[in-house]
Amino acid sequence: MQRTVPPGITRLIGNTPLIRVRLFEREFPNLEVYAKAEWFNPGGSVKDRPALAMIEDGEKRGALTHEKTIVDSTSGNTGIAYALIGAAKGYRVKLVMPGNVSEERRALVTAFGAEIVYSDAGEGSDGAIRLVRELVETDPDQYFYPDQYSNPANPRAHYEGTAVEILEQTEGRITHFIAGLGTTGTFVGIARRLKENNASIHTIAVQPDDSFHGLEGLKHLPTAIVPRIWSEAYADEIWYCPTESAYELARRVARAEGLLVGHSSGAALWAVHRLGQTVKEGVIVTVFPDSGDRYLSTGLYGHR
Ligand SMILES: Cc1ncc(COP(=O)(O)O)c(C=O)c1O
């Protein structure tokens, strides 16, 4: 008798559900809106995909061995993904995070046995990038530094994974794609694949409207260190979302539809709504990068 070996946890990364979002259905009855529910990944966010791709790329190239410590800067979700995958594969993990990351993120990373080094909260994710570079420079042989902002395996995970899933799950009917920009891996990888498949698919990238914003995971590129993997070539439009509008929509979609999503999903919804004002018909797909339970301690959902 042939026995099926159950997969390890990292094999469950990807293949997330595509969920119908009905929040704007009355206002825009001829728009179909769908979101990739990325919190269904084992680490609870979209970042499981690039973290696994970068680690496995390092293994293949021989750059990552069990003598090394995986180190990177992260505002949280990539750190949780590294910590989970590191635990599953037996690697030490050290994460540089801004001092103000949410309590839930610190607790999760610690639970997986990773070490945290805090950078100046006021310097945001750029402060974490500068500090991790200093750490690696002082002892380059000790570390495997995937550098999620520069590593082509980050967008490739979305080019080969998320985008292909979107095309299959919409049976190629997608007309518009919207995603937020952090490292930019999600947007660049997916938009590139979609446009190669059908050049008429319209793509919109979303950023916070100010350098001081409350949208964890997203970057205001005009005032930030621009990720090396960023390419404007696949963005038909770039929109700037106010923090409060994103929060408001994250609260609304939880109550109206039972979808408890994080801040950056609220920003994606803001862009969907703006698009609905000019495009009356179409199949819009966006990405909900993580769940709202990662932000409960911020009081965003009104329990305080
Ligand atoms: C909550 C959240 N939303 C959006 C993003 C942006 O994704 P990307 O880094 O692929 O641009 C991230 C990335 O860390 C994130 O954590």
Tab-separated table of C-alpha atoms and ligand atoms in Angstrom:
chain	number	residue	atom	x	y	z
A	1	MET	CA	0.000	0.000	0.000
A	2	GLN	CA	1.321	3.437	-0.924
A	3	ARG	CA	1.443	5.857	1.998
A	4	THR	CA	1.008	9.602	1.573
A	5	VAL	CA	3.476	11.580	3.663
A	6	PRO	CA	1.770	14.671	5.187
A	7	PRO	CA	3.466	17.912	4.109
A	8	GLY	CA	5.578	20.027	6.461
A	9	ILE	CA	4.281	23.492	7.331
A	10	THR	CA	6.279	25.294	4.623
A	11	ARG	CA	4.517	23.240	1.928
A	12	LEU	CA	1.268	24.942	2.947
A	13	ILE	CA	2.530	28.361	1.827
A	14	GLY	CA	0.650	29.803	-1.161
A	15	ASN	CA	-2.559	28.669	-2.902
A	16	THR	CA	-4.627	31.089	-0.832
A	17	PRO	CA	-8.353	31.571	-1.448
A	18	LEU	CA	-9.717	34.359	-3.639
A	19	ILE	CA	-12.639	35.940	-1.772
A	20	ARG	CA	-15.537	37.956	-3.249
A	21	VAL	CA	-15.793	41.389	-1.581
A	22	ARG	CA	-19.307	42.856	-1.662
A	23	LEU	CA	-18.746	46.088	0.288
A	24	PHE	CA	-19.314	48.378	-2.713
A	25	GLU	CA	-21.821	46.190	-4.544
A	26	ARG	CA	-24.782	48.539	-4.184
A	27	GLU	CA	-22.768	51.558	-5.295
A	28	PHE	CA	-21.096	49.752	-8.221
A	29	PRO	CA	-23.402	46.838	-9.189
A	30	ASN	CA	-21.447	45.901	-12.331
A	31	LEU	CA	-18.061	45.644	-10.637
A	32	GLU	CA	-16.863	42.292	-9.365
A	33	VAL	CA	-14.303	42.736	-6.577
A	34	TYR	CA	-12.065	39.930	-5.311
A	35	ALA	CA	-9.231	39.790	-2.775
A	36	LYS	CA	-6.451	37.246	-2.263
A	37	ALA	CA	-6.842	36.246	1.385
A	38	GLU	CA	-3.138	36.125	2.202
A	39	TRP	CA	-3.634	35.646	5.927
A	40	PHE	CA	-4.464	32.008	5.037
A	41	ASN	CA	-0.707	31.431	4.721
A	42	PRO	CA	0.726	29.560	7.760
A	43	GLY	CA	2.586	32.670	9.017
A	44	GLY	CA	-0.576	34.750	8.604
A	45	SER	CA	0.573	37.064	5.803
A	46	VAL	CA	1.561	37.509	2.179
A	47	LYS	CA	5.217	37.614	3.268
A	48	ASP	CA	5.450	33.837	3.744
A	49	ARG	CA	5.757	33.554	-0.037
A	50	PRO	CA	8.854	35.751	-0.606
A	51	ALA	CA	10.478	34.650	2.669
A	52	LEU	CA	10.320	30.991	1.586
A	53	ALA	CA	11.476	31.845	-1.944
A	54	MET	CA	14.488	33.853	-0.671
A	55	ILE	CA	15.490	31.183	1.856
A	56	GLU	CA	15.212	28.344	-0.673
A	57	ASP	CA	17.132	30.407	-3.223
A	58	GLY	CA	19.898	30.881	-0.605
A	59	GLU	CA	19.929	27.117	0.053
A	60	LYS	CA	20.199	26.345	-3.657
A	61	ARG	CA	23.039	28.818	-4.196
A	62	GLY	CA	24.869	27.479	-1.099
A	63	ALA	CA	24.754	30.970	0.476
A	64	LEU	CA	22.607	29.719	3.364
A	65	THR	CA	23.985	26.923	5.562
A	66	HIS	CA	23.093	25.812	9.073
A	67	GLU	CA	26.205	27.584	10.401
A	68	LYS	CA	24.711	30.951	9.421
A	69	THR	CA	22.044	33.125	11.003
A	70	ILE	CA	19.283	34.507	8.769
A	71	VAL	CA	19.169	38.286	9.330
A	72	ASP	CA	16.983	40.982	7.756
A	73	SER	CA	15.133	44.189	8.499
A	74	THR	CA	11.356	43.951	8.612
A	75	SER	CA	8.380	45.897	9.842
A	76	GLY	CA	6.945	42.634	11.066
A	77	ASN	CA	5.304	40.251	8.645
A	78	THR	CA	8.471	39.182	6.817
A	79	GLY	CA	10.049	38.684	10.234
A	80	ILE	CA	7.252	36.364	11.326
A	81	ALA	CA	7.642	34.457	8.049
A	82	TYR	CA	11.442	34.135	8.458
A	83	ALA	CA	10.975	33.054	12.092
A	84	LEU	CA	8.406	30.380	11.228
A	85	ILE	CA	10.332	29.025	8.231
A	86	GLY	CA	13.631	29.223	10.166
A	87	ALA	CA	12.088	27.153	12.988
A	88	ALA	CA	10.676	24.628	10.490
A	89	LYS	CA	14.002	24.264	8.671
A	90	GLY	CA	16.325	24.526	11.690
A	91	TYR	CA	17.975	27.949	11.083
A	92	ARG	CA	18.743	30.701	13.632
A	93	VAL	CA	16.921	33.960	12.815
A	94	LYS	CA	17.741	37.547	13.866
A	95	LEU	CA	15.366	40.384	12.955
A	96	VAL	CA	15.866	44.135	12.974
A	97	MET	CA	12.529	45.870	13.594
A	98	PRO	CA	11.531	49.479	14.306
A	99	GLY	CA	10.927	49.890	18.057
A	100	ASN	CA	7.230	50.646	17.547
A	101	VAL	CA	6.100	47.449	15.772
A	102	SER	CA	2.895	46.060	17.178
A	103	GLU	CA	2.954	43.907	20.309
A	104	GLU	CA	1.430	40.977	18.401
A	105	ARG	CA	4.359	40.945	15.956
A	106	ARG	CA	6.991	40.934	18.716
A	107	ALA	CA	5.164	38.117	20.534
A	108	LEU	CA	4.833	35.956	17.405
A	109	VAL	CA	8.468	36.303	16.365
A	110	THR	CA	9.620	35.478	19.891
A	111	ALA	CA	7.313	32.439	20.007
A	112	PHE	CA	9.134	30.996	16.971
A	113	GLY	CA	12.471	31.466	18.778
A	114	ALA	CA	13.855	34.370	16.704
A	115	GLU	CA	15.955	37.162	18.215
A	116	ILE	CA	14.843	40.811	17.789
A	117	VAL	CA	17.127	43.849	17.502
A	118	TYR	CA	15.219	47.127	17.746
A	119	SER	CA	16.009	50.139	15.569
A	120	ASP	CA	14.906	53.726	16.273
A	121	ALA	CA	11.096	53.882	16.073
A	122	GLY	CA	11.246	57.422	14.666
A	123	GLU	CA	13.314	56.259	11.685
A	124	GLY	CA	10.693	53.653	10.655
A	125	SER	CA	11.593	50.864	8.247
A	126	ASP	CA	14.518	52.870	6.804
A	127	GLY	CA	16.157	52.938	10.257
A	128	ALA	CA	15.844	49.135	10.382
A	129	ILE	CA	17.417	48.847	6.911
A	130	ARG	CA	20.396	50.997	7.969
A	131	LEU	CA	20.915	49.016	11.192
A	132	VAL	CA	20.803	45.585	9.524
A	133	ARG	CA	23.367	46.748	6.952
A	134	GLU	CA	25.681	47.811	9.799
A	135	LEU	CA	25.236	44.439	11.526
A	136	VAL	CA	26.052	42.486	8.360
A	137	GLU	CA	29.074	44.677	7.573
A	138	THR	CA	30.598	44.009	11.006
A	139	ASP	CA	30.468	40.215	10.558
A	140	PRO	CA	29.519	39.206	6.984
A	141	ASP	CA	30.437	35.509	7.378
A	142	GLN	CA	28.058	34.996	10.278
A	143	TYR	CA	24.955	36.018	8.390
A	144	PHE	CA	22.712	35.080	5.488
A	145	TYR	CA	21.150	38.439	4.558
A	146	PRO	CA	18.318	37.897	2.030
A	147	ASP	CA	17.695	41.701	1.790
A	148	GLN	CA	14.019	41.577	0.854
A	149	TYR	CA	14.198	45.060	-0.709
A	150	SER	CA	16.798	43.998	-3.292
A	151	ASN	CA	16.309	40.243	-3.734
A	152	PRO	CA	14.750	39.229	-7.094
A	153	ALA	CA	13.397	36.058	-5.423
A	154	ASN	CA	10.904	38.346	-3.601
A	155	PRO	CA	8.937	39.491	-6.696
A	156	ARG	CA	9.612	36.109	-8.337
A	157	ALA	CA	7.574	34.379	-5.606
A	158	HIS	CA	4.580	36.456	-6.726
A	159	TYR	CA	5.364	36.204	-10.446
A	160	GLU	CA	5.480	32.399	-10.261
A	161	GLY	CA	2.913	31.920	-7.481
A	162	THR	CA	0.351	34.581	-6.549
A	163	ALA	CA	-0.140	35.912	-10.103
A	164	VAL	CA	-0.637	32.452	-11.614
A	165	GLU	CA	-3.192	31.666	-8.896
A	166	ILE	CA	-5.067	34.920	-9.671
A	167	LEU	CA	-5.219	34.094	-13.378
A	168	GLU	CA	-6.513	30.593	-12.610
A	169	GLN	CA	-8.968	31.678	-9.925
A	170	THR	CA	-10.537	34.366	-12.143
A	171	GLU	CA	-10.328	32.120	-15.211
A	172	GLY	CA	-8.411	34.949	-16.860
A	173	ARG	CA	-11.336	37.413	-16.436
A	174	ILE	CA	-9.367	39.934	-14.322
A	175	THR	CA	-9.458	43.468	-15.803
A	176	HIS	CA	-7.869	45.548	-12.986
A	177	PHE	CA	-5.239	44.811	-10.357
A	178	ILE	CA	-4.561	46.846	-7.196
A	179	ALA	CA	-1.891	46.306	-4.526
A	180	GLY	CA	-0.037	48.289	-1.867
A	181	LEU	CA	3.699	48.985	-2.002
A	182	GLY	CA	6.076	47.972	0.789
A	183	THR	CA	9.149	46.192	-0.504
A	184	THR	CA	7.109	46.343	-3.761
A	185	GLY	CA	7.593	42.593	-4.343
A	186	THR	CA	3.871	41.788	-4.332
A	187	PHE	CA	2.926	44.489	-6.840
A	188	VAL	CA	5.906	44.134	-9.178
A	189	GLY	CA	5.795	40.315	-9.335
A	190	ILE	CA	2.041	40.062	-9.864
A	191	ALA	CA	1.614	43.056	-12.207
A	192	ARG	CA	4.451	41.894	-14.438
A	193	ARG	CA	2.968	38.425	-14.885
A	194	LEU	CA	-0.555	39.753	-15.432
A	195	LYS	CA	0.611	42.184	-18.116
A	196	GLU	CA	2.633	39.491	-19.883
A	197	ASN	CA	-0.540	37.411	-19.928
A	198	ASN	CA	-2.838	40.232	-21.056
A	199	ALA	CA	-1.367	43.693	-21.668
A	200	SER	CA	-4.775	45.358	-21.249
A	201	ILE	CA	-5.038	44.498	-17.533
A	202	HIS	CA	-4.902	47.869	-15.747
A	203	THR	CA	-2.622	48.004	-12.699
A	204	ILE	CA	-2.690	50.458	-9.775
A	205	ALA	CA	-0.063	50.647	-7.011
A	206	VAL	CA	-1.016	52.205	-3.669
A	207	GLN	CA	1.222	54.093	-1.244
A	208	PRO	CA	0.535	56.077	1.954
A	209	ASP	CA	-0.050	59.784	1.224
A	210	ASP	CA	2.556	60.975	3.721
A	211	SER	CA	5.918	59.932	5.133
A	212	PHE	CA	4.375	59.879	8.633
A	213	HIS	CA	1.603	57.358	8.144
A	214	GLY	CA	-0.014	54.556	10.092
A	215	LEU	CA	-0.119	51.903	7.390
A	216	GLU	CA	2.213	49.201	8.691
A	217	GLY	CA	3.842	47.296	5.847
A	218	LEU	CA	3.484	50.110	3.281
A	219	LYS	CA	6.096	52.680	2.223
A	220	HIS	CA	5.869	56.298	1.078
A	221	LEU	CA	8.436	55.950	-1.703
A	222	PRO	CA	9.016	59.677	-2.413
A	223	THR	CA	10.565	60.038	1.055
A	224	ALA	CA	11.907	56.496	1.638
A	225	ILE	CA	14.889	54.391	0.609
A	226	VAL	CA	13.547	53.112	-2.727
A	227	PRO	CA	13.718	49.285	-2.936
A	228	ARG	CA	16.039	48.037	-5.680
A	229	ILE	CA	13.343	45.602	-6.872
A	230	TRP	CA	10.867	48.468	-7.525
A	231	SER	CA	9.953	49.092	-11.149
A	232	GLU	CA	7.393	51.621	-12.296
A	233	ALA	CA	7.203	49.812	-15.634
A	234	TYR	CA	4.284	47.623	-14.525
A	235	ALA	CA	2.225	50.366	-12.830
A	236	ASP	CA	-0.332	52.190	-14.967
A	237	GLU	CA	-1.133	54.436	-12.008
A	238	ILE	CA	0.213	55.161	-8.530
A	239	TRP	CA	-2.261	56.422	-5.932
A	240	TYR	CA	-1.657	57.875	-2.457
A	241	CYS	CA	-3.987	56.735	0.335
A	242	PRO	CA	-4.728	58.723	3.516
A	243	THR	CA	-4.178	56.638	6.684
A	244	GLU	CA	-7.593	57.434	8.179
A	245	SER	CA	-9.468	56.325	5.021
A	246	ALA	CA	-7.663	52.967	5.124
A	247	TYR	CA	-8.489	52.494	8.827
A	248	GLU	CA	-12.135	53.364	8.211
A	249	LEU	CA	-12.476	50.788	5.431
A	250	ALA	CA	-10.691	48.088	7.469
A	251	ARG	CA	-13.268	48.691	10.226
A	252	ARG	CA	-16.186	48.689	7.755
A	253	VAL	CA	-15.285	45.470	5.948
A	254	ALA	CA	-14.934	43.641	9.285
A	255	ARG	CA	-18.432	44.629	10.353
A	256	ALA	CA	-20.137	44.393	6.976
A	257	GLU	CA	-18.612	41.165	5.729
A	258	GLY	CA	-16.819	39.330	8.534
A	259	LEU	CA	-13.447	40.056	6.915
A	260	LEU	CA	-11.030	41.079	9.681
A	261	VAL	CA	-8.139	42.541	7.685
A	262	GLY	CA	-5.158	44.779	8.459
A	263	HIS	CA	-4.444	48.446	7.636
A	264	SER	CA	-2.906	47.827	4.242
A	265	SER	CA	-5.991	45.871	3.122
A	266	GLY	CA	-7.971	48.992	4.058
A	267	ALA	CA	-5.695	50.991	1.729
A	268	ALA	CA	-6.385	48.478	-1.070
A	269	LEU	CA	-10.129	48.889	-0.481
A	270	TRP	CA	-9.772	52.682	-0.631
A	271	ALA	CA	-8.240	52.271	-4.105
A	272	VAL	CA	-10.978	49.833	-5.186
A	273	HIS	CA	-13.594	52.414	-4.183
A	274	ARG	CA	-11.797	55.215	-6.020
A	275	LEU	CA	-11.537	53.045	-9.123
A	276	GLY	CA	-15.265	52.269	-8.931
A	277	GLN	CA	-16.018	55.959	-9.385
A	278	THR	CA	-14.582	55.976	-12.896
A	279	VAL	CA	-14.811	52.336	-14.031
A	280	LYS	CA	-18.339	51.027	-13.874
A	281	GLU	CA	-17.694	47.509	-15.136
A	282	GLY	CA	-14.912	45.024	-14.601
A	283	VAL	CA	-13.273	42.316	-12.508
A	284	ILE	CA	-11.009	43.924	-9.919
A	285	VAL	CA	-8.526	41.821	-7.962
A	286	THR	CA	-6.572	43.081	-4.972
A	287	VAL	CA	-4.453	41.559	-2.219
A	288	PHE	CA	-5.355	41.544	1.480
A	289	PRO	CA	-1.845	41.067	2.940
A	290	ASP	CA	-2.706	40.167	6.538
A	291	SER	CA	-5.405	39.877	9.172
A	292	GLY	CA	-6.718	42.476	11.597
A	293	ASP	CA	-5.973	40.239	14.571
A	294	ARG	CA	-2.366	41.393	14.128
A	295	TYR	CA	-3.445	44.945	15.079
A	296	LEU	CA	-6.002	44.416	17.865
A	297	SER	CA	-3.763	46.051	20.477
A	298	THR	CA	-3.740	49.284	18.436
A	299	GLY	CA	-7.459	49.727	19.169
A	300	LEU	CA	-8.200	50.076	15.451
A	301	TYR	CA	-11.291	47.893	15.600
A	302	GLY	CA	-12.876	49.735	18.495
A	303	HIS	CA	-12.571	47.386	21.475
A	304	ARG	CA	-10.810	49.994	23.589
B	1	LIG	C1	0.679	44.260	6.069
B	1	LIG	C2	1.463	44.429	4.817
B	1	LIG	N1	0.871	44.952	3.765
B	1	LIG	C3	1.524	45.148	2.612
B	1	LIG	C4	2.851	44.827	2.469
B	1	LIG	C5	3.547	45.145	1.161
B	1	LIG	O1	3.975	44.045	0.460
B	1	LIG	P1	5.321	44.129	-0.371
B	1	LIG	O2	6.451	44.167	0.614
B	1	LIG	O3	5.331	42.887	-1.177
B	1	LIG	O4	5.280	45.370	-1.188
B	1	LIG	C6	3.516	44.278	3.546
B	1	LIG	C7	4.924	43.967	3.465
B	1	LIG	O5	5.607	43.804	4.437
B	1	LIG	C8	2.804	44.071	4.753
B	1	LIG	O6	3.407	43.563	5.835
